[in-house]
mmCIF file of C-alpha atoms in Angstrom:
data_model
loop_
_atom_site.group_PDB
_atom_site.id
_atom_site.type_symbol
_atom_site.label_atom_id
_atom_site.label_comp_id
_atom_site.label_asym_id
_atom_site.label_seq_id
_atom_site.Cartn_x
_atom_site.Cartn_y
_atom_site.Cartn_z
ATOM 1 C CA MET H 827 163.752 65.860 139.393
ATOM 2 C CA SER H 828 160.843 68.124 138.475
ATOM 3 C CA PHE H 829 159.579 69.978 135.418
ATOM 4 C CA ASP H 830 162.072 72.794 136.112
ATOM 5 C CA ASP H 831 164.996 70.400 135.700
ATOM 6 C CA LEU H 832 163.906 68.649 132.502
ATOM 7 C CA ASP H 833 165.614 68.886 129.156
ATOM 8 C CA LEU H 834 162.501 69.370 127.042
ATOM 9 C CA THR H 835 164.395 68.643 123.836
ATOM 10 C CA VAL H 836 164.739 64.972 124.778
ATOM 11 C CA GLU H 837 161.412 64.322 126.506
ATOM 12 C CA LYS H 838 158.635 62.595 124.573
ATOM 13 C CA PHE H 839 155.304 64.422 124.435
ATOM 14 C CA GLU H 840 151.842 63.822 123.090
ATOM 15 C CA MET H 841 151.379 67.586 123.196
ATOM 16 C CA ILE H 842 153.555 70.553 124.048
ATOM 17 C CA LYS H 843 153.014 74.242 123.355
ATOM 18 C CA CYS H 844 155.575 76.952 122.585
ATOM 19 C CA VAL H 845 158.834 76.329 124.490
ATOM 20 C CA GLY H 846 160.583 79.413 125.804
ATOM 21 C CA LEU H 847 163.661 79.939 127.943
ATOM 22 C CA ASP H 848 164.213 78.136 131.247
ATOM 23 C CA ASN H 849 161.362 75.681 130.493
ATOM 24 C CA TYR H 850 158.657 78.365 130.355
ATOM 25 C CA LEU H 851 155.863 77.188 128.045
ATOM 26 C CA PHE H 852 153.466 79.558 126.271
ATOM 27 C CA LEU H 853 149.986 79.078 124.876
ATOM 28 C CA THR H 854 149.685 78.752 121.103
ATOM 29 C CA ASN H 855 146.875 77.891 118.693
ATOM 30 C CA ASP H 856 144.227 79.133 121.118
ATOM 31 C CA SER H 857 141.125 80.818 119.750
ATOM 32 C CA ASN H 858 142.131 84.125 121.358
ATOM 33 C CA TYR H 859 145.596 84.200 119.726
ATOM 34 C CA GLU H 860 147.432 85.136 122.908
ATOM 35 C CA LEU H 861 150.941 85.441 121.472
ATOM 36 C CA ILE H 862 149.822 86.931 118.182
ATOM 37 C CA GLN H 863 147.486 89.526 119.681
ATOM 38 C CA HIS H 864 150.312 90.868 121.839
ATOM 39 C CA TYR H 865 153.364 90.532 119.617
ATOM 40 C CA SER H 866 152.363 90.633 115.942
ATOM 41 C CA GLU H 867 152.458 94.136 114.511
ATOM 42 C CA ASN H 868 150.077 93.205 111.669
ATOM 43 C CA PHE H 869 147.456 91.389 113.727
ATOM 44 C CA GLN H 870 144.040 93.069 113.595
ATOM 45 C CA ASN H 871 142.490 92.770 117.040
ATOM 46 C CA ASN H 872 138.805 91.963 117.438
ATOM 47 C CA PHE H 873 138.525 93.860 120.706
ATOM 48 C CA ASP H 874 136.116 96.793 120.465
ATOM 49 C CA GLU H 875 136.877 99.514 122.988
ATOM 50 C CA LYS H 876 133.628 101.416 122.352
ATOM 51 C CA ARG H 877 131.439 98.350 122.900
ATOM 52 C CA PHE H 878 133.440 97.363 125.980
ATOM 53 C CA ARG H 879 132.806 100.773 127.524
ATOM 54 C CA GLU H 880 129.104 100.603 126.713
ATOM 55 C CA SER H 881 128.843 97.143 128.277
ATOM 56 C CA TYR H 882 130.869 98.111 131.333
ATOM 57 C CA ASN H 883 128.879 101.290 131.922
ATOM 58 C CA SER H 884 125.528 99.501 131.595
ATOM 59 C CA LYS H 885 126.566 96.953 134.245
ATOM 60 C CA LYS H 886 127.960 99.694 136.464
ATOM 61 C CA GLU H 887 124.719 101.675 136.212
ATOM 62 C CA TYR H 888 122.599 98.586 136.952
ATOM 63 C CA CYS H 889 124.686 97.829 140.049
ATOM 64 C CA ASN H 890 124.684 101.434 141.256
ATOM 65 C CA GLU H 891 120.886 101.493 141.138
ATOM 66 C CA LYS H 892 120.808 98.421 143.394
ATOM 67 C CA GLY H 893 123.512 99.618 145.784
ATOM 68 C CA ILE H 894 126.009 97.025 144.547
ATOM 69 C CA ASP H 895 129.724 97.762 144.185
ATOM 70 C CA TYR H 896 130.796 96.631 140.673
ATOM 71 C CA ARG H 897 134.454 95.904 139.862
ATOM 72 C CA PHE H 898 136.226 94.501 136.818
ATOM 73 C CA TYR H 899 139.764 93.074 136.984
ATOM 74 C CA ILE H 900 142.068 91.773 134.276
ATOM 75 C CA VAL H 901 144.675 89.115 135.068
ATOM 76 C CA PRO H 902 147.609 89.816 132.729
ATOM 77 C CA ASP H 903 148.498 87.127 130.236
ATOM 78 C CA LYS H 904 151.466 84.929 130.998
ATOM 79 C CA SER H 905 153.183 86.042 127.790
ATOM 80 C CA VAL H 906 152.987 89.671 128.988
ATOM 81 C CA ILE H 907 154.498 89.145 132.432
ATOM 82 C CA CYS H 908 156.960 86.449 131.313
ATOM 83 C CA LYS H 909 157.934 88.014 127.989
ATOM 84 C CA GLU H 910 161.650 87.830 128.825
ATOM 85 C CA TYR H 911 161.282 84.034 128.616
ATOM 86 C CA LEU H 912 159.711 84.008 125.151
ATOM 87 C CA PRO H 913 161.773 82.223 122.472
ATOM 88 C CA ILE H 914 161.856 85.500 120.518
ATOM 89 C CA THR H 915 162.740 89.094 121.309
ATOM 90 C CA PRO H 916 159.504 90.945 120.510
ATOM 91 C CA LYS H 917 159.577 94.338 118.831
ATOM 92 C CA VAL H 918 156.175 95.389 120.145
ATOM 93 C CA LEU H 919 153.790 94.650 122.987
ATOM 94 C CA LYS H 920 150.137 95.347 122.227
ATOM 95 C CA ARG H 921 147.452 94.993 124.864
ATOM 96 C CA ASN H 922 143.692 95.422 124.534
ATOM 97 C CA PHE H 923 143.786 96.321 128.212
ATOM 98 C CA ASP H 924 145.654 99.568 127.553
ATOM 99 C CA SER H 925 142.652 101.177 125.837
ATOM 100 C CA VAL H 926 140.389 100.615 128.875
ATOM 101 C CA SER H 927 142.906 100.924 131.714
ATOM 102 C CA ASP H 928 140.974 103.909 133.069
ATOM 103 C CA LEU H 929 138.050 101.566 133.814
ATOM 104 C CA VAL H 930 139.698 98.329 134.956
ATOM 105 C CA ASN H 931 142.778 97.267 136.897
ATOM 106 C CA ASP H 932 145.370 94.597 136.055
ATOM 107 C CA TYR H 933 148.088 95.138 138.732
ATOM 108 C CA LYS H 934 150.750 94.227 136.197
ATOM 109 C CA ASP H 935 153.445 96.103 138.103
ATOM 110 C CA ILE H 936 153.248 93.855 141.177
ATOM 111 C CA LEU H 937 153.630 90.629 139.184
ATOM 112 C CA ASP H 938 156.786 88.891 137.976
ATOM 113 C CA PRO H 939 157.523 85.628 136.113
ATOM 114 C CA THR H 940 157.592 83.584 139.330
ATOM 115 C CA ASP H 941 153.893 84.434 139.752
ATOM 116 C CA TYR H 942 153.033 82.197 136.783
ATOM 117 C CA TYR H 943 153.393 78.478 136.228
ATOM 118 C CA LYS H 944 156.105 77.367 133.857
ATOM 119 C CA SER H 945 154.034 74.462 132.530
ATOM 120 C CA ASP H 946 150.576 76.059 132.614
ATOM 121 C CA SER H 947 148.925 79.077 130.989
ATOM 122 C CA HIS H 948 147.598 80.606 134.236
ATOM 123 C CA ILE H 949 148.762 82.775 137.101
ATOM 124 C CA ASN H 950 149.824 80.572 140.022
ATOM 125 C CA PHE H 951 148.813 80.629 143.693
ATOM 126 C CA LYS H 952 151.714 82.906 144.635
ATOM 127 C CA GLY H 953 150.665 85.469 142.052
ATOM 128 C CA ALA H 954 146.998 85.196 143.007
ATOM 129 C CA LEU H 955 147.892 85.840 146.650
ATOM 130 C CA LYS H 956 149.587 89.139 145.758
ATOM 131 C CA TYR H 957 146.811 90.105 143.359
ATOM 132 C CA SER H 958 144.140 89.320 145.981
ATOM 133 C CA ALA H 959 145.697 91.799 148.387
ATOM 134 C CA GLU H 960 145.351 94.485 145.705
ATOM 135 C CA ILE H 961 141.674 93.610 145.191
ATOM 136 C CA MET H 962 141.070 93.891 148.929
ATOM 137 C CA HIS H 963 142.691 97.325 149.026
ATOM 138 C CA ASP H 964 140.733 98.447 145.961
ATOM 139 C CA ILE H 965 137.462 97.576 147.687
ATOM 140 C CA ARG H 966 138.365 98.686 151.220
ATOM 141 C CA SER H 967 141.124 101.244 150.739
ATOM 142 C CA GLN H 968 141.440 102.159 154.415
ATOM 143 C CA VAL H 969 143.959 99.334 154.685
ATOM 144 C CA SER H 970 147.009 99.165 152.409
ATOM 145 C CA SER H 971 147.553 96.254 150.038
ATOM 146 C CA GLU H 972 150.819 95.584 151.875
ATOM 147 C CA LYS H 973 148.927 95.157 155.137
ATOM 148 C CA TYR H 974 146.352 92.895 153.505
ATOM 149 C CA LEU H 975 149.148 90.751 152.071
ATOM 150 C CA GLU H 976 150.774 90.559 155.475
ATOM 151 C CA THR H 977 147.459 89.440 156.995
ATOM 152 C CA LEU H 978 147.023 86.768 154.341
ATOM 153 C CA LYS H 979 150.503 85.409 154.980
ATOM 154 C CA GLU H 980 149.838 85.297 158.727
ATOM 155 C CA ASN H 981 146.756 83.114 158.185
ATOM 156 C CA LEU H 982 147.943 80.645 155.577
ATOM 157 C CA VAL H 983 149.501 77.216 155.649
ATOM 158 C CA HIS H 984 152.238 76.962 153.015
ATOM 159 C CA LYS H 985 152.733 73.704 151.134
ATOM 160 C CA LYS H 986 154.647 72.490 148.122
ATOM 161 C CA ILE H 987 152.595 70.470 145.652
ATOM 162 C CA SER H 988 153.242 69.024 142.192
ATOM 163 C CA VAL H 989 150.918 69.781 139.286
ATOM 164 C CA ASP H 990 150.383 68.875 135.656
ATOM 165 C CA GLY H 991 150.224 72.027 133.565
ATOM 166 C CA ASP H 992 147.840 72.524 130.661
ATOM 167 C CA LEU H 993 150.595 73.260 128.120
ATOM 168 C CA TYR H 994 152.104 69.790 127.804
ATOM 169 C CA LYS H 995 151.284 66.104 128.019
ATOM 170 C CA PHE H 996 153.887 63.352 128.233
ATOM 171 C CA LYS H 997 153.544 60.191 126.167
ATOM 172 C CA ASN H 998 154.373 58.292 129.349
ATOM 173 C CA PRO H 999 153.061 60.213 132.394
ATOM 174 C CA ASP H 1000 155.581 60.496 135.208
ATOM 175 C CA SER H 1001 154.626 62.198 138.478
ATOM 176 C CA SER H 1002 158.277 62.895 139.266
ATOM 177 C CA LYS H 1003 158.403 65.275 136.288
ATOM 178 C CA ARG H 1004 155.534 67.509 137.378
ATOM 179 C CA GLU H 1005 156.071 71.172 138.193
ATOM 180 C CA VAL H 1006 156.503 71.824 141.930
ATOM 181 C CA ILE H 1007 154.693 74.971 143.090
ATOM 182 C CA ASP H 1008 153.694 76.895 146.206
ATOM 183 C CA PHE H 1009 150.191 76.222 147.474
ATOM 184 C CA TYR H 1010 148.361 78.001 150.305
ATOM 185 C CA GLU H 1011 145.557 76.797 152.535
ATOM 186 C CA PHE H 1012 143.541 78.978 154.886
ATOM 187 C CA PRO H 1013 142.155 76.938 157.832
ATOM 188 C CA LEU H 1014 139.241 79.335 158.393
ATOM 189 C CA MET H 1015 137.684 78.572 155.005
ATOM 190 C CA GLU H 1016 134.342 76.768 155.120
ATOM 191 C CA TYR H 1017 133.247 75.410 151.786
ATOM 192 C CA SER H 1018 130.016 73.792 150.691
ATOM 193 C CA ASN H 1019 127.032 74.194 148.411
ATOM 194 C CA GLN H 1020 124.733 73.154 151.279
ATOM 195 C CA TYR H 1021 126.446 74.960 154.171
ATOM 196 C CA ARG H 1022 124.217 76.127 157.027
ATOM 197 C CA TYR H 1023 125.575 79.202 158.703
ATOM 198 C CA PHE H 1024 124.086 79.733 162.162
ATOM 199 C CA ASP H 1025 120.339 80.167 161.505
ATOM 200 C CA ASP H 1026 120.807 81.181 157.886
ATOM 201 C CA PRO H 1027 120.341 78.133 155.619
ATOM 202 C CA PHE H 1028 121.929 78.210 152.203
ATOM 203 C CA THR H 1029 120.813 76.065 149.309
ATOM 204 C CA MET H 1030 122.131 76.665 145.818
ATOM 205 C CA PRO H 1031 119.256 76.769 143.296
ATOM 206 C CA GLU H 1032 119.656 74.215 140.546
ATOM 207 C CA GLU H 1033 119.446 76.883 137.847
ATOM 208 C CA PHE H 1034 122.566 78.600 139.193
ATOM 209 C CA SER H 1035 124.520 75.482 140.189
ATOM 210 C CA LYS H 1036 126.295 75.204 136.846
ATOM 211 C CA VAL H 1037 126.609 76.722 133.395
ATOM 212 C CA GLY H 1038 126.993 73.874 130.944
ATOM 213 C CA LYS H 1039 129.625 71.662 132.576
ATOM 214 C CA ARG H 1040 131.054 74.492 134.692
ATOM 215 C CA GLU H 1041 129.986 74.143 138.316
ATOM 216 C CA SER H 1042 129.377 77.119 140.602
ATOM 217 C CA PHE H 1043 131.131 77.447 143.951
ATOM 218 C CA TYR H 1044 129.837 78.824 147.222
ATOM 219 C CA ILE H 1045 132.161 79.648 150.130
ATOM 220 C CA ARG H 1046 131.622 81.298 153.512
ATOM 221 C CA ASN H 1047 133.902 82.429 156.310
ATOM 222 C CA ARG H 1048 132.457 83.395 159.671
ATOM 223 C CA PHE H 1049 135.810 85.021 160.583
ATOM 224 C CA SER H 1050 136.173 87.154 157.442
ATOM 225 C CA LEU H 1051 137.784 90.585 157.453
ATOM 226 C CA THR H 1052 134.582 92.193 156.129
ATOM 227 C CA ASP H 1053 130.852 91.470 156.170
ATOM 228 C CA LEU H 1054 130.615 91.672 152.373
ATOM 229 C CA ASN H 1055 128.979 89.070 150.140
ATOM 230 C CA CYS H 1056 130.586 88.849 146.691
ATOM 231 C CA LEU H 1057 129.427 87.441 143.370
ATOM 232 C CA PHE H 1058 132.272 86.508 141.016
ATOM 233 C CA LEU H 1059 131.701 86.321 137.267
ATOM 234 C CA ARG H 1060 134.638 84.194 136.297
ATOM 235 C CA ASP H 1061 136.742 82.086 133.997
ATOM 236 C CA SER H 1062 139.326 79.407 134.791
ATOM 237 C CA THR H 1063 141.805 81.696 136.540
ATOM 238 C CA LEU H 1064 139.593 82.411 139.586
ATOM 239 C CA ILE H 1065 140.179 79.020 141.207
ATOM 240 C CA ARG H 1066 143.564 80.288 142.426
ATOM 241 C CA PHE H 1067 141.976 83.334 144.064
ATOM 242 C CA LEU H 1068 139.227 81.604 146.058
ATOM 243 C CA ASN H 1069 141.231 80.748 149.166
ATOM 244 C CA PRO H 1070 142.828 84.169 149.813
ATOM 245 C CA LEU H 1071 139.702 86.143 148.937
ATOM 246 C CA ASN H 1072 137.682 83.987 151.308
ATOM 247 C CA VAL H 1073 139.697 85.600 154.103
ATOM 248 C CA PHE H 1074 138.233 88.964 153.036
ATOM 249 C CA PHE H 1075 134.632 88.231 152.023
ATOM 250 C CA LYS H 1076 131.952 86.790 154.325
ATOM 251 C CA SER H 1077 130.543 84.785 151.435
ATOM 252 C CA MET H 1078 131.449 84.251 147.801
ATOM 253 C CA PHE H 1079 129.463 82.818 144.916
ATOM 254 C CA ALA H 1080 131.621 82.006 141.878
ATOM 255 C CA TYR H 1081 129.704 81.673 138.609
ATOM 256 C CA TRP H 1082 131.289 80.730 135.277
ATOM 257 C CA ASP H 1083 129.114 83.075 133.272
ATOM 258 C CA HIS H 1084 130.603 82.925 129.741
ATOM 259 C CA TRP H 1085 130.079 86.702 129.576
ATOM 260 C CA TYR H 1086 126.390 86.406 130.496
ATOM 261 C CA PHE H 1087 125.423 89.013 133.103
ATOM 262 C CA ASN H 1088 122.679 87.006 134.815
ATOM 263 C CA THR H 1089 120.363 89.473 136.549
ATOM 264 C CA ASP H 1090 118.221 86.621 137.891
ATOM 265 C CA LEU H 1091 121.265 85.321 139.757
ATOM 266 C CA ILE H 1092 121.959 88.797 141.118
ATOM 267 C CA GLU H 1093 118.363 89.235 142.304
ATOM 268 C CA TRP H 1094 118.564 85.881 144.116
ATOM 269 C CA TYR H 1095 122.031 86.185 145.689
ATOM 270 C CA LYS H 1096 121.815 89.930 146.488
ATOM 271 C CA PRO H 1097 125.574 90.536 146.615
ATOM 272 C CA ASP H 1098 127.225 93.587 148.112
ATOM 273 C CA VAL H 1099 129.970 93.369 145.496
ATOM 274 C CA ILE H 1100 130.091 91.967 141.954
ATOM 275 C CA ILE H 1101 133.531 91.213 140.564
ATOM 276 C CA GLU H 1102 134.262 90.256 136.986
ATOM 277 C CA ILE H 1103 137.749 88.743 136.946
ATOM 278 C CA ARG H 1104 139.010 87.875 133.473
ATOM 279 C CA THR H 1105 142.121 86.400 131.951
ATOM 280 C CA GLU H 1106 143.455 89.059 129.605
ATOM 281 C CA ARG H 1107 143.455 87.011 126.408
ATOM 282 C CA PHE H 1108 139.683 86.505 126.629
ATOM 283 C CA LEU H 1109 139.076 90.199 125.947
ATOM 284 C CA GLU H 1110 139.897 89.468 122.319
ATOM 285 C CA ASN H 1111 136.656 87.550 121.699
ATOM 286 C CA MET H 1112 134.489 88.738 124.574
ATOM 287 C CA LYS H 1113 130.734 89.297 124.387
ATOM 288 C CA TYR H 1114 129.654 92.897 124.948
ATOM 289 C CA GLU H 1115 126.490 92.387 126.899
ATOM 290 C CA LYS H 1116 124.475 95.461 127.822
ATOM 291 C CA VAL H 1117 122.049 95.484 130.743
ATOM 292 C CA GLU H 1118 118.884 97.239 129.625
#
């Protein structure tokens, strides 16, 4: 028995979101209106293409002046990739992404419904693995994304784990009813916020160690595919990307920025690459920060 096998019409929940086909759950009542922003013809989106472009270009210019490679990636919403499992047959599909697709990538075409949890609103580890290979190719295009994916698969340890998704909560928790998913470990990953790498000591300054309750992460890999140091400006989805991308980058600093482009952090960390990686629905109410 697992979440896949449950009859959700007879289970007792404290909370459950929109139930689709084959036990796929979808986010509802969120402040970014995921389902409505994509599938309601009359919904007036808050996303401002002009301000997005101004913000993006100001960050790009700032990074170019400092010799930093700046990239912005969108992780497609679950309701976009898994729309065939929605409890309705939508007439339209609207995406804020489409108006800025010349600036940012989303790799929608490589993803399918099995790349997302059934019981959770996020991309899963399988999907993040495929997406990570595309990021690697985008940054170092001499190698194909197919070859990067092959390399990742050669270096991982595959496990099955059970998880509690964020779209439901049973009245009586039962571990046997959790969703069973693929999980990947990479033995070469070395993780710490106080890791000393040869003669190069690393200590995370207190001011960058967290934003509110959101802790920062620092990871290094002495056997990485490149010698690049990367700063990630992130939301909740990045946690599934950390392991595979650690195979590629020599070091990674993941900072939950809440759309704050912290130039003090950049001056301290001195990254070779800055990546903003955003869950698609958050574009709806994003902050359009400009670097002056």
